[in-house]
Structures are given as structure tokens and as C-alpha cells.
Short mmCIF file of C-alpha atoms in Angstrom, two decimals:
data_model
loop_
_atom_site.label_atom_id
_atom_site.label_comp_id
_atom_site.label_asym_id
_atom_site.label_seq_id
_atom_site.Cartn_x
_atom_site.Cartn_y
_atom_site.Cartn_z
CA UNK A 1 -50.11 10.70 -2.69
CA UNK A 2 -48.09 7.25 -2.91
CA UNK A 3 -44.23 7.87 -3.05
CA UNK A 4 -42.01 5.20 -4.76
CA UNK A 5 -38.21 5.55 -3.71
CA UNK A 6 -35.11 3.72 -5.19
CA UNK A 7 -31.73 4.14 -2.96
CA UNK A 8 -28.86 2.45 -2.68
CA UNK A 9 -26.98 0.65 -5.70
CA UNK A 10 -27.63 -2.38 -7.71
CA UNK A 11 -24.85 -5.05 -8.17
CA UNK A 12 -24.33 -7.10 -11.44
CA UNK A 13 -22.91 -10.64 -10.72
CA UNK A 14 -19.69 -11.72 -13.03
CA UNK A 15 -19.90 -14.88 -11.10
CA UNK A 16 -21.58 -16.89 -8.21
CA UNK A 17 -19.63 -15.10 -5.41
CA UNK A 18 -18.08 -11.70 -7.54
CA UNK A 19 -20.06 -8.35 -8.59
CA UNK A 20 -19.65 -4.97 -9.98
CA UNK A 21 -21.29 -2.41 -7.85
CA UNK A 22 -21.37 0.78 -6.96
CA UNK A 23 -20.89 3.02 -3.22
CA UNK A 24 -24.20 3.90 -3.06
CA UNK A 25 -25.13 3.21 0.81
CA UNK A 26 -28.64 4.23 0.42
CA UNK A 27 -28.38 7.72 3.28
CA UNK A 28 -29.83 9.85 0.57
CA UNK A 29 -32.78 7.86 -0.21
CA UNK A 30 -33.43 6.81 3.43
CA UNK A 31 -33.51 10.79 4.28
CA UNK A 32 -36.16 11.25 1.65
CA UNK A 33 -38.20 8.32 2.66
CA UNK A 34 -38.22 9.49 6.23
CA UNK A 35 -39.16 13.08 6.02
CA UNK A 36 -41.54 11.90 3.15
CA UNK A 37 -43.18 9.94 5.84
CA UNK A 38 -43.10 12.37 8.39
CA UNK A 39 -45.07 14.47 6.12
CA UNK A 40 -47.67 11.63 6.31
CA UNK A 41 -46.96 10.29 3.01
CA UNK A 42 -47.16 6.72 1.96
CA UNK A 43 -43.71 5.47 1.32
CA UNK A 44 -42.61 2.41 -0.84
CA UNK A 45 -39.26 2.09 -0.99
CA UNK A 46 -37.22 -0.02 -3.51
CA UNK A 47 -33.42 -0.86 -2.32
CA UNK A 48 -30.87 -3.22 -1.46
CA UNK A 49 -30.16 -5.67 1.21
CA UNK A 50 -27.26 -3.90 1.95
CA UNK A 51 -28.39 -0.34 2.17
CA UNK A 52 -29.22 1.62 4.70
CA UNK A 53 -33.02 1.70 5.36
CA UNK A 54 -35.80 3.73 7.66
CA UNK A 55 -37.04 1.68 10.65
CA UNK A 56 -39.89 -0.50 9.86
CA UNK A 57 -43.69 1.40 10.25
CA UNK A 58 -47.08 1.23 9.12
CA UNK A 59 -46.96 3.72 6.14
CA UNK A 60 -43.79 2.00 4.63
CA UNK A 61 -43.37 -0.56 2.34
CA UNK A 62 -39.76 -2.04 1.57
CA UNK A 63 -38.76 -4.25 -1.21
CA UNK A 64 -35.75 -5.35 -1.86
CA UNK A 65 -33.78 -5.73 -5.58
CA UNK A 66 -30.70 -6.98 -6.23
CA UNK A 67 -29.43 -6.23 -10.19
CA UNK A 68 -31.05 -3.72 -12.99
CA UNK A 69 -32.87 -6.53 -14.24
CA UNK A 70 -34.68 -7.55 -10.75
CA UNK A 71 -35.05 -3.55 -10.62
CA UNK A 72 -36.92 -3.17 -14.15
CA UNK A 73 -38.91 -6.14 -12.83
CA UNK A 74 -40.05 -4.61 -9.31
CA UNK A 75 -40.30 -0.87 -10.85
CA UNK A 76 -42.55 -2.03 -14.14
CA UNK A 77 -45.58 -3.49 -11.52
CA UNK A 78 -45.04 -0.38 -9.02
CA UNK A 79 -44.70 2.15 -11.14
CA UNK A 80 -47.91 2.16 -12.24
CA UNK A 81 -49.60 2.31 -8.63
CA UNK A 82 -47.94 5.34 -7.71
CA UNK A 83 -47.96 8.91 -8.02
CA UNK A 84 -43.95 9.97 -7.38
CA UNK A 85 -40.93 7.92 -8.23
CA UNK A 86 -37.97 9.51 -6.72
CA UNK A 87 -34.91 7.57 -8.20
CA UNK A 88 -32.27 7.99 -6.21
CA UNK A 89 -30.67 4.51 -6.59
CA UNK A 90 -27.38 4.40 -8.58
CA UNK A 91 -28.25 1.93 -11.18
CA UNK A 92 -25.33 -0.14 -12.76
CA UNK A 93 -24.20 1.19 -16.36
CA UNK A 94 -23.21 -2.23 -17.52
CA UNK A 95 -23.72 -6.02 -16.84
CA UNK A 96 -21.04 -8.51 -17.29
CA UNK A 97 -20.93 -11.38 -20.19
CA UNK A 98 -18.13 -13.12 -19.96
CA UNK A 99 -14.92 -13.29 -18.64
CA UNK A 100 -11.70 -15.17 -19.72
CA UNK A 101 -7.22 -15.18 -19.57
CA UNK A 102 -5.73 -12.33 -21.61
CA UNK A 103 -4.48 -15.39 -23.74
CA UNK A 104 -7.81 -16.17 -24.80
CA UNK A 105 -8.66 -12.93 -26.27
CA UNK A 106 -5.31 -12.56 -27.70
CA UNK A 107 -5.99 -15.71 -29.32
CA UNK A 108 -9.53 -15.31 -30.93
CA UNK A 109 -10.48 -13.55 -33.84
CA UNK A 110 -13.06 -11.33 -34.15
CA UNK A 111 -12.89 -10.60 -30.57
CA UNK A 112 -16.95 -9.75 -30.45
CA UNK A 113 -17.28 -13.41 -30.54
CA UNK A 114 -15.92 -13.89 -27.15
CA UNK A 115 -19.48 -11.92 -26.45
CA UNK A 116 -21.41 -14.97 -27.34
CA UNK A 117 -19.93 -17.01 -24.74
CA UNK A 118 -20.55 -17.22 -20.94
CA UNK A 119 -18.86 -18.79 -18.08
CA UNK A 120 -20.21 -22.09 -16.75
CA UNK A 121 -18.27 -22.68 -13.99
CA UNK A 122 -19.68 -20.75 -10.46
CA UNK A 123 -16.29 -19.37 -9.59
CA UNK A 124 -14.20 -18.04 -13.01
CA UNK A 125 -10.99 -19.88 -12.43
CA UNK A 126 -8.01 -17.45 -10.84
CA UNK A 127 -4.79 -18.64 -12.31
CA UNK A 128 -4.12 -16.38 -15.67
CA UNK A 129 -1.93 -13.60 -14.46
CA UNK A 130 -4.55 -11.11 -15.94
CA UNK A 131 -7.87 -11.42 -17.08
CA UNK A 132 -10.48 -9.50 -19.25
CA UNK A 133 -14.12 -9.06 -18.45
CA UNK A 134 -16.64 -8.42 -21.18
CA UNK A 135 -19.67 -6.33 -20.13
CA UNK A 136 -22.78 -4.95 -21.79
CA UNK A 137 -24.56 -1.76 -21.43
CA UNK A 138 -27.73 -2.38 -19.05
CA UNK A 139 -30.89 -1.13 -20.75
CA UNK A 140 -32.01 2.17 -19.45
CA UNK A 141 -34.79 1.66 -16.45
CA UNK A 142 -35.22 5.70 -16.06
CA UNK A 143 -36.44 5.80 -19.64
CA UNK A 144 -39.25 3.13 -19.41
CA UNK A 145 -41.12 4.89 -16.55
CA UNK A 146 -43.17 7.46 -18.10
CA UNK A 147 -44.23 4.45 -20.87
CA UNK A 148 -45.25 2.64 -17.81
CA UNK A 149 -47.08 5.10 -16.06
CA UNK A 150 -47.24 8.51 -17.87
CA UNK A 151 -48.63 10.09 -15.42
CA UNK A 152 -46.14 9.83 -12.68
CA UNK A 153 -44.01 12.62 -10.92
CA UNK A 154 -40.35 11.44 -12.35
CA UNK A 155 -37.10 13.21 -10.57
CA UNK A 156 -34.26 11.37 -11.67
CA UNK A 157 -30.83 11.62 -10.19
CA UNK A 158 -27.50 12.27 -12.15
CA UNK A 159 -24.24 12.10 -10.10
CA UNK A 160 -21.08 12.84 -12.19
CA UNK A 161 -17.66 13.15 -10.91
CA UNK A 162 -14.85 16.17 -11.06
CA UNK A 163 -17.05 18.18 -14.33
CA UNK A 164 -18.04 22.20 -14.80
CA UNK A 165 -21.17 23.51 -13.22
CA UNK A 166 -22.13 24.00 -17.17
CA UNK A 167 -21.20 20.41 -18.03
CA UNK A 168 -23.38 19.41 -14.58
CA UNK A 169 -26.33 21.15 -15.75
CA UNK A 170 -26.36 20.11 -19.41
CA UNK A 171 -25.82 16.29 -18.49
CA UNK A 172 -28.87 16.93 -16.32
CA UNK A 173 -31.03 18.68 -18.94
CA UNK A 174 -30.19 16.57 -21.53
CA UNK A 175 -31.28 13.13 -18.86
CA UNK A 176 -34.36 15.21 -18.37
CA UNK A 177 -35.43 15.47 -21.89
CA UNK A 178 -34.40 12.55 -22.89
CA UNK A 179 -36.34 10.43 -19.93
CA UNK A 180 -39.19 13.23 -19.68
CA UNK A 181 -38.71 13.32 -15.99
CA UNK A 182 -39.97 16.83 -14.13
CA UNK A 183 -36.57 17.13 -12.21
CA UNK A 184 -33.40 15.78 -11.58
CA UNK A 185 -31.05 16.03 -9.05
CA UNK A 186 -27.53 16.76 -10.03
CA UNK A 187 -24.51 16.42 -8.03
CA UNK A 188 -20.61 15.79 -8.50
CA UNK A 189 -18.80 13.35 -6.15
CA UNK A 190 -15.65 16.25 -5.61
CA UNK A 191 -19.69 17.79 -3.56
CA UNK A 192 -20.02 15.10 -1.59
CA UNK A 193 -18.64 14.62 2.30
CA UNK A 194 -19.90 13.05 5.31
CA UNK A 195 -20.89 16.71 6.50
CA UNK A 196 -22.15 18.31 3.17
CA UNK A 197 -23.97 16.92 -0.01
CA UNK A 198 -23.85 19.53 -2.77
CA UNK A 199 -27.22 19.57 -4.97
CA UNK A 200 -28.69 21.10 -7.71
CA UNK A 201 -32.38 20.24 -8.56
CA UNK A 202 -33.20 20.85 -11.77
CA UNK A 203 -36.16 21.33 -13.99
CA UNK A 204 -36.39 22.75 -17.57
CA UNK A 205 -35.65 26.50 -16.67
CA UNK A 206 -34.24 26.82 -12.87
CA UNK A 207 -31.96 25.26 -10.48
CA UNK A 208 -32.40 25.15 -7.09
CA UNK A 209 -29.47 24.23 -4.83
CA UNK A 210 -28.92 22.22 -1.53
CA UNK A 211 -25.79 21.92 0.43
CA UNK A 212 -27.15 18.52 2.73
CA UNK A 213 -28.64 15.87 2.35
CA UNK A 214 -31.66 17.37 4.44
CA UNK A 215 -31.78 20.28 2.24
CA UNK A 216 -32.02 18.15 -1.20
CA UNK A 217 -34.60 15.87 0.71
CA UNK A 218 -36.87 19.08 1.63
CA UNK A 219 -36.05 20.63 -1.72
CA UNK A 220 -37.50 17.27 -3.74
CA UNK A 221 -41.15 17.07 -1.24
CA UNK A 222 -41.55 20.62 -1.70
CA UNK A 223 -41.52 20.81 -5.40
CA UNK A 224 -43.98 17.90 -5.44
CA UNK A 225 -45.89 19.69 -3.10
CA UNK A 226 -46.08 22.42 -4.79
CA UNK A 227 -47.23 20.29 -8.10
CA UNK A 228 -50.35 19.14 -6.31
CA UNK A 229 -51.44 22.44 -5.07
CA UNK B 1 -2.77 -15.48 23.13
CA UNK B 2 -3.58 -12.34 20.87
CA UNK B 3 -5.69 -13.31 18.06
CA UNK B 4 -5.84 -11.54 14.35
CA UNK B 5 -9.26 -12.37 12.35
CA UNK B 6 -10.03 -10.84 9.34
CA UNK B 7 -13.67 -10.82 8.06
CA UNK B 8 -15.81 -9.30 5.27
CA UNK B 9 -13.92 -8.71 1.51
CA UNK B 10 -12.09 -6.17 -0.08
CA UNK B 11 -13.28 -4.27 -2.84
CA UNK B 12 -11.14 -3.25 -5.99
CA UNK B 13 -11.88 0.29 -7.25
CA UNK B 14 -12.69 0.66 -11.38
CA UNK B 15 -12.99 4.23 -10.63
CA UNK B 16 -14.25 6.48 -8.49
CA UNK B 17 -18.13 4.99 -8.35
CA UNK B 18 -17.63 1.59 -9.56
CA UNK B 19 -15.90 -1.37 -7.59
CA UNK B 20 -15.80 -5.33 -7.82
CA UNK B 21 -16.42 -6.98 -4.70
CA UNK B 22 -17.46 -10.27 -3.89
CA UNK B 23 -20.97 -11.35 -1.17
CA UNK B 24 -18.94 -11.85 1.85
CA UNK B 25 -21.07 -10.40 4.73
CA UNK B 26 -18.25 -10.71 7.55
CA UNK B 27 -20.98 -12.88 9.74
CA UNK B 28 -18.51 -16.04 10.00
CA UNK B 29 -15.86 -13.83 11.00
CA UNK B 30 -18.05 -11.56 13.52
CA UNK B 31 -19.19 -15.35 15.03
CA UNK B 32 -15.32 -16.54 15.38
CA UNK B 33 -14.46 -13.16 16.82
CA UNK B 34 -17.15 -13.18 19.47
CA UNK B 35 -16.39 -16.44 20.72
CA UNK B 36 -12.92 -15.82 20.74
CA UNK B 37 -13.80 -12.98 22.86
CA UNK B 38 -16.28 -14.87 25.29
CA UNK B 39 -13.08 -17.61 26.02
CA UNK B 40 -11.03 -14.56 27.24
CA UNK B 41 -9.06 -14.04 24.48
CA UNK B 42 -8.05 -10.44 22.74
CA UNK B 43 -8.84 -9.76 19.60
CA UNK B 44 -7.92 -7.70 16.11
CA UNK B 45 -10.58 -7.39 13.81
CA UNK B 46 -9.71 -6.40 10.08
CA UNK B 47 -12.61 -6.12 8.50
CA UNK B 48 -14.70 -3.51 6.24
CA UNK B 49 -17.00 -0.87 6.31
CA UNK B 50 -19.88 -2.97 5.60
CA UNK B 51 -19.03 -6.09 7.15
CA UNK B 52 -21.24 -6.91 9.91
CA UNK B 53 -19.52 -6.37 13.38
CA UNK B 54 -19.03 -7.50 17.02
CA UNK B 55 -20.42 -5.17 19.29
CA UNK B 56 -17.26 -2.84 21.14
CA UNK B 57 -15.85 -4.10 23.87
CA UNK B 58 -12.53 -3.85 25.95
CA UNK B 59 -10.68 -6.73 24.57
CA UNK B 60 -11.61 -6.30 20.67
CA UNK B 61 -9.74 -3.42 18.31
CA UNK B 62 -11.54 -3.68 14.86
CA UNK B 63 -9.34 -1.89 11.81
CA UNK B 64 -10.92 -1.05 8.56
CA UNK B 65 -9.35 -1.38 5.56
CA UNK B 66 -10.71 -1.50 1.72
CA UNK B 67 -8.97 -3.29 -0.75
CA UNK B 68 -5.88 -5.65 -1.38
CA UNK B 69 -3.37 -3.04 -0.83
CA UNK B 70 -4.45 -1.53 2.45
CA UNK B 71 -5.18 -5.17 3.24
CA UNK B 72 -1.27 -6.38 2.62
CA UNK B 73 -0.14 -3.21 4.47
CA UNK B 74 -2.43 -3.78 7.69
CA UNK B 75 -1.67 -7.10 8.21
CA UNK B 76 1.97 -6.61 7.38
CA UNK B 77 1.51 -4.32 10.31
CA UNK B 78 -0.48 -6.26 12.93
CA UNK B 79 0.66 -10.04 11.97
CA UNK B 80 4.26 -9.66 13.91
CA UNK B 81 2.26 -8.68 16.98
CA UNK B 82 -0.07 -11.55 17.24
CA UNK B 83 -0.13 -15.07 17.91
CA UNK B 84 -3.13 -16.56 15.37
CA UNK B 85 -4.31 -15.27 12.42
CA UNK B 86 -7.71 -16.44 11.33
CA UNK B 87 -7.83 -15.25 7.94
CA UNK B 88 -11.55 -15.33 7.14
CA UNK B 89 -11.42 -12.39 4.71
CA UNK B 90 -12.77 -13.17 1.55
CA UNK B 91 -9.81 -11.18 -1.01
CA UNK B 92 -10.47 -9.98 -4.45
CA UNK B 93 -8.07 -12.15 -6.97
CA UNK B 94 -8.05 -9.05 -9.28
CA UNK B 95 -7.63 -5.74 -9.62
CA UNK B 96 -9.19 -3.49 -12.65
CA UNK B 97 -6.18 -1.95 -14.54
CA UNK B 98 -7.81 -0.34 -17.64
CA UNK B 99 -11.54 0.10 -18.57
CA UNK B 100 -12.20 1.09 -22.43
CA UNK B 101 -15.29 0.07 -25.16
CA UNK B 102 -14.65 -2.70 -27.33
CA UNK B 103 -13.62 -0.44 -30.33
CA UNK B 104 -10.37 0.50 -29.17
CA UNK B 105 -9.52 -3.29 -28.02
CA UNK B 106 -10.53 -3.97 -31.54
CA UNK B 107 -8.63 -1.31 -33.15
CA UNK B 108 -5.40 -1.88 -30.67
CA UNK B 109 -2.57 -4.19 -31.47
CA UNK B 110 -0.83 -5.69 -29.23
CA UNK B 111 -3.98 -5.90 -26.82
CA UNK B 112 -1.62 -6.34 -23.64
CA UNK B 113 -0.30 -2.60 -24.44
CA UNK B 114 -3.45 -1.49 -22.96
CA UNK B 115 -1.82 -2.83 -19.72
CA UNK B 116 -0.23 0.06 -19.62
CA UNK B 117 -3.22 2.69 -19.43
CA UNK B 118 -4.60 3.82 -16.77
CA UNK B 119 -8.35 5.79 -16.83
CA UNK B 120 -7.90 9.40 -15.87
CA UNK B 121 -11.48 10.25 -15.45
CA UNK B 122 -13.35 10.15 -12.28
CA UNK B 123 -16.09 7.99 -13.34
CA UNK B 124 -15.65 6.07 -17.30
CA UNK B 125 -17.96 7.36 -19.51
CA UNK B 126 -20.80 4.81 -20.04
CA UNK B 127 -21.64 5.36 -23.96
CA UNK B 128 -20.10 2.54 -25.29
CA UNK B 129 -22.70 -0.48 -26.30
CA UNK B 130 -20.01 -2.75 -24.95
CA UNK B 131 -16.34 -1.92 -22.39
CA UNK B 132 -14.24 -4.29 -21.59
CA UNK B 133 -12.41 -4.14 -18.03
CA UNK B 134 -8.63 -5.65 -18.06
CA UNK B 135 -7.63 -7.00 -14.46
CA UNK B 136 -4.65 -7.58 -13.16
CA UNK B 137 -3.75 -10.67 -10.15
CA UNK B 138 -3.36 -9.22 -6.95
CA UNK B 139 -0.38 -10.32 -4.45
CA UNK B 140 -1.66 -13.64 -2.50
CA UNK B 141 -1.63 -11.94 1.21
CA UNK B 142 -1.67 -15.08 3.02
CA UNK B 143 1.24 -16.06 1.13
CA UNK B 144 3.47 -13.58 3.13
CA UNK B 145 2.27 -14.26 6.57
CA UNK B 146 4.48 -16.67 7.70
CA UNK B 147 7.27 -14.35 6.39
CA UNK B 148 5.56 -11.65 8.85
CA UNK B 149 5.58 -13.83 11.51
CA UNK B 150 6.89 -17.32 11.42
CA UNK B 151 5.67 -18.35 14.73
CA UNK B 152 2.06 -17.02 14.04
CA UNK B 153 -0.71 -19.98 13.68
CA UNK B 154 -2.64 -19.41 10.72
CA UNK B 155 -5.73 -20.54 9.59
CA UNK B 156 -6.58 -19.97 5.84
CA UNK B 157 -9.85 -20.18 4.33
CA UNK B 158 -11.18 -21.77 0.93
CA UNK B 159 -14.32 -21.12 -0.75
CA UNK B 160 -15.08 -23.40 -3.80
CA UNK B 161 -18.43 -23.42 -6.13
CA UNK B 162 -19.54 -26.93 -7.29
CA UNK B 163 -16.90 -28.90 -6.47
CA UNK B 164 -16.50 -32.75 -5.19
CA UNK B 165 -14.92 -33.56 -2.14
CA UNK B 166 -12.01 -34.72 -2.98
CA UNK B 167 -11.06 -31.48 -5.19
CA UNK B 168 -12.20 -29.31 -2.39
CA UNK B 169 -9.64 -31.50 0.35
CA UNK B 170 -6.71 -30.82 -1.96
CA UNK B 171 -7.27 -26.95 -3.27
CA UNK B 172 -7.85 -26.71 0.43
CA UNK B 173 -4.35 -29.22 1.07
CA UNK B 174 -2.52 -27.61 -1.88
CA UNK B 175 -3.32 -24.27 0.03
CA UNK B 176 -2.02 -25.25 3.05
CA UNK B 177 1.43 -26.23 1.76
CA UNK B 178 2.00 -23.44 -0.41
CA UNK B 179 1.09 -21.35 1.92
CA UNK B 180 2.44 -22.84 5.10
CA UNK B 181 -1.10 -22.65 6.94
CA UNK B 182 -1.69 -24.54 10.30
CA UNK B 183 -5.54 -25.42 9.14
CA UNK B 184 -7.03 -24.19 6.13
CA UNK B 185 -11.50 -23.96 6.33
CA UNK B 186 -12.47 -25.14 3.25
CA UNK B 187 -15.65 -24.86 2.67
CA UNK B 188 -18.27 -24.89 -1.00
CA UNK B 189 -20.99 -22.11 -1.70
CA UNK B 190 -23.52 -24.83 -2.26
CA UNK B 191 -23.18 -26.22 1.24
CA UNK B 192 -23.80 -22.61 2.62
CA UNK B 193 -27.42 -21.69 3.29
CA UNK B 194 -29.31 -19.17 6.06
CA UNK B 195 -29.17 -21.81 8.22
CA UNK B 196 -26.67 -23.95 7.59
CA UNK B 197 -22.62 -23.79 6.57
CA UNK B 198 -20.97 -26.69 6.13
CA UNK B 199 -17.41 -27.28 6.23
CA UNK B 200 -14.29 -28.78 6.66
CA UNK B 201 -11.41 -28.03 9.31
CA UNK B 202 -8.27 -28.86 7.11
CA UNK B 203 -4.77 -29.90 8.64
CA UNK B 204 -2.03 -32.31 6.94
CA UNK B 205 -3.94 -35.44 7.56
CA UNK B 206 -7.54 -34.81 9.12
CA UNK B 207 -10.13 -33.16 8.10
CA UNK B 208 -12.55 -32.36 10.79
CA UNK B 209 -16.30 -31.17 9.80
CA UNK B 210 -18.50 -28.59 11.12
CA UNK B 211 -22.46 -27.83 9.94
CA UNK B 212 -22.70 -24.53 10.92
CA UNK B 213 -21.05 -20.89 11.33
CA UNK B 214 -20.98 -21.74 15.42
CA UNK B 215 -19.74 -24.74 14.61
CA UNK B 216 -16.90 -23.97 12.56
CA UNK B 217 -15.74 -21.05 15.37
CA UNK B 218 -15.57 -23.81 17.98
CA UNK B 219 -13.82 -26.54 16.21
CA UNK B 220 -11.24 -23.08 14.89
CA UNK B 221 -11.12 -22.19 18.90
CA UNK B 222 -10.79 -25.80 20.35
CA UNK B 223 -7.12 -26.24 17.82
CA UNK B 224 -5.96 -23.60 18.59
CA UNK B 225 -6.46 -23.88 22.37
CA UNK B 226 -5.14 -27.66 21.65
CA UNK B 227 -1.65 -26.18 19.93
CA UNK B 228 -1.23 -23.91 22.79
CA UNK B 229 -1.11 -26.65 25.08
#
């Protein structure tokens, strides 16, 4: 069984040395990948240069992304080739297009013009005393992996901050549907500490929880485990 | 002689997932640091979680901080106790005020009273086809060093994109005066590569060049050493 992993968090460039990114540091997905191959599973993980990553062996394969487009890129030829992709990286929600002085979009009319236009220069200049950035929602990797290989174990990850159990569960259901993954892991942020990690995984009728990180990575291999059987 | 060097960059929060940060590493300020530290010299390090580090030792303190503000109040802090301050820190220009989808820029006149909003929710909600992210300047740190400390040396640093020589020398020399700095490093992203990082060592009438990170920490080590004298 080949594993495909995503951890960490992409970063969308507004300029040659500014991004928008996320605090992913990649400890959930390096977890999974390592008890994955402790179970003698072949890993290929997908992450960032930045992000915390198991140490180099045999059974691993690590490949490196930087933005949601490089990601749709490396995930459309893997997909394919494997049997599980556990998506644990947090994917940026939008992409920058342009960014300009206050004065400038005070000053232009319709203002979804100023979304035709992108900045030339490497560095945007810094001298307006504020400054508007224009971004675009990224397309939706999660929902092109089934069309790429429908056969593949999906479990998607959802992480939402300060919501209801109820409102958890339904954003999770609804992702699941929607992407026609087999589970997905949902956690709030208010969960989250360096000594706990608050889980549910959750398919079309149950919800299992995890309080660690440990616990969510055991959760996920046994459930595809169990699938095999 | 106790030396201040701050490494890495600061990160500006958009909420409680999202952040704009820039590509510094913290390697050039790691390299300065650990030859300060091999002359005999003590050092601060303010730097960030992520930055790449010196390895501890007796004579180095390392401080974390995260973005502009806990930058100003650190150094505010630490500056009146040191001698130097090599300000290698690359420091977000803005700060997100307000994130909202185009429609209610569109739909709100003035634009500048969405100044005044502030996004209550953990995480922004990422339906929108478009958002637009309003940023505000953030205080020039360096500009309140000398204020600090008027005996401290300082060293500034400027990165350009694309630019000649002649408008790097005097963004680098208009930098200096405004900001009473001893030396500003002014240096361009397209003379920075793996192996190489050229720059130039700026004072009121020199400019002294350097090819690589080691470089640049000895000619920044052999001035100072020079001024002390």
C-alpha cells in the first residue's frame, strides 16, 4: 500500500520577498508519515521547505512544494500512483493579484478593474501610509483528487477555529460530500496545544476522537487498515 | 562590547491561521552571530521561531519575538543595554487591519471607513470569489534606536529587488541619515544566490563590498572592532 502525505502549509507570494501563509509546521503530518512507516508502509510525502520532516530512509520519498499551484502540479502526477492520500497540509484559501496605495483604489472606478492589473516591480513600493491587497480564491486541490485517481483512499483535513462541536461536524460532512473523501479529520485551533491535539475523524455516520497527535495518527492507519482487510 | 543582532522576519497576523511574512531564513544573521561569538564577543539574538539558529552557548542569549510590536518592545528593552546593534531582521512594512470580499468594498463608501473594522472571527471565512486585505504601515523600529540608545553603533540593513547601483547606494545612504545608522548593508535579491550574497558595507562616504554571507560578517566585525579602537 503506497501512502501519499501533504503537511505543512503552502505560501502564496504577493511579491518577490513577501507571502501569505499559514502556521502549519508540518508535526502532524510528520507523526503520520513516521508511524506509517514504522508499520512498513511506503511513504511519499509532499511538504514544504520549511516544515518539519521524518529523517531521511529507504521507504520515504520527500518532495517539496511551495504554493497551491506547485501543489496541484506535484499531487495531479502522484495521485494517481498511490493508494492513500492523507492531506494534512493547510492549503492557502486565496492567492494574491495585486496590490496598490489606498489612493489608488479610492481613485478607480469599478474597483474589479484593479483585478486585471499586477505588480511589476519585485518589491511593491512601501511609502503609502496604507495599502490594499487584492486576492483570489485558490481553486480547490481536495476536490480534483478522486477525478484524478478515483480509486484512492481520500481523508481530508478541516481545521476551524473557536465553532460548536455541531458546526465542527457539519463543516466536516459537508467537505466530505462535497470532495467524496472517506474521512476527514476535524479539529478547532481553541483544541490545539503543544501537549494535546483535539481530533475528530469523521466518516459519513461516526466520529471517532483523538486527544494527540499520536492518537489521530493511529486513528487515520487503522481505519485504512481496516479498509484493506 | 555587548552586541544586539537581530535575524529572521516578523510575521503580521490576518487572523488566527493566516500571516504575511516575508523569505528571510535568519542564516546571515546566525553567520554574523557566530563569528561575533568566535572573536569573544557576547551576544543577543532576536530572532524567530523559525529562523535558523546558533547552536547554545555561554556567551549567546537568543529572544524570540513574532511580529512588529513585540519586535519594537524587545529591542526597546535590550538596545539601552548594548553597545552594537546589527539589525539584520528583515521587518514586515505592514500590518493587516481589515480582511472582507470585494462586495462590501464595493458597496462601502468612504472605503477608508473600513479602517476602522476589525475581523472578530478566529479564522475569515473563505467563500468569497475575491477578499481584499487593507494594511496598515508599521512604526520604522530602527528609526527609534538611536533614541534608545544614542551611543549604540548601529548597523541597518537594505534589501532592494532589481535595482541599479546607484539607487541601491542612496536608499541605502538615504537610510542611513534618516535613520542615524553607523553602516547600513545594502544589499539586492538578484545578487543573492545558494552560494553567493553580494553586498555592500554602507557608511557616509565608502562603500565597502563583500561576495558572500562570511564575507559580509567579517567586513560588519572588522568596523566595528575599528570604531572601538
Amino acid at each position: 500500500m503506497k501512502i501519499l502525505i501533504t503537511s505543512g502549509g503552502t505560501s502564496e507570494a504577493i511579491d518577490r520577498v513577501r507571502s501569505i501563509t499559514n502556521h502549519a509546521t508540518g508535526n502532524l503530518g510528520k507523526i503520520i508519515a513516521e508511524k506509517c512507516l514504522r508499520t512498513g508502509l511506503e511513504v511519499t510525502l509532499v511538504t514544504t521547505k520549511t516544515a518539519v520532516k521524518p529523517s531521511p530512509q529507504n521507504t520515504l520519498t520527500i518532495v517539496e512544494i511551495t504554493d497551491v499551484a506547485s501543489l496541484a502540479q506535484t499531487l495531479e502526477e502522484l495521485v494517481p500512483t498511490h493508494d492513500v492520500l492523507i492531506h494534512s497540509m493547510a492549503v492557502s484559501d486565496y492567492s494574491p493579484v495585486y496590490m496598490t496605495g489606498l489612493d489608488q483604489v479610492k481613485n478607480t472606478q469599478p474597483i474589479e478593474s484593479l483585478l486585471e492589473k499586477t505588480n511589476a516591480e519585485g518589491k511593491i513600493s512601501s511609502k503609502d501610509g496604507y495599502q490594499v491587497l487584492f486576492l483570489k480564491k485558490t481553486p480547490k486541490v481536495i476536490s480534483m483528487v478522486k477525478k484524478w485517481n478515483p480509486e484512492i483512499q481520500l481523508i481530508g483535513f478541516k481545521l476551524l477555529v473557536n465553532v460548536s462541536k455541531e458546526e465542527l461536524f457539519q463543516v466536516a460532512r459537508d467537505s466530505l460530500v462535497k470532495n467524496q473523501a472517506d474521512y476527514i479529520l476535524a479539529n478547532d485551533l481553541a483544541d490545539i496545544s503543544p501537549t494535546r491535539h483535539g481530533a475528530y475523524l469523521i466518516d459519513r455516520e461516526q466520529a471517532y476522537p483523538a486527544q494527540t497527535k499520536e492518537e489521530i495518527a493511529d486513528l487515520i492507519i487503522e481505519k485504512l487498515l481496516e479498509k484493506r482487510r
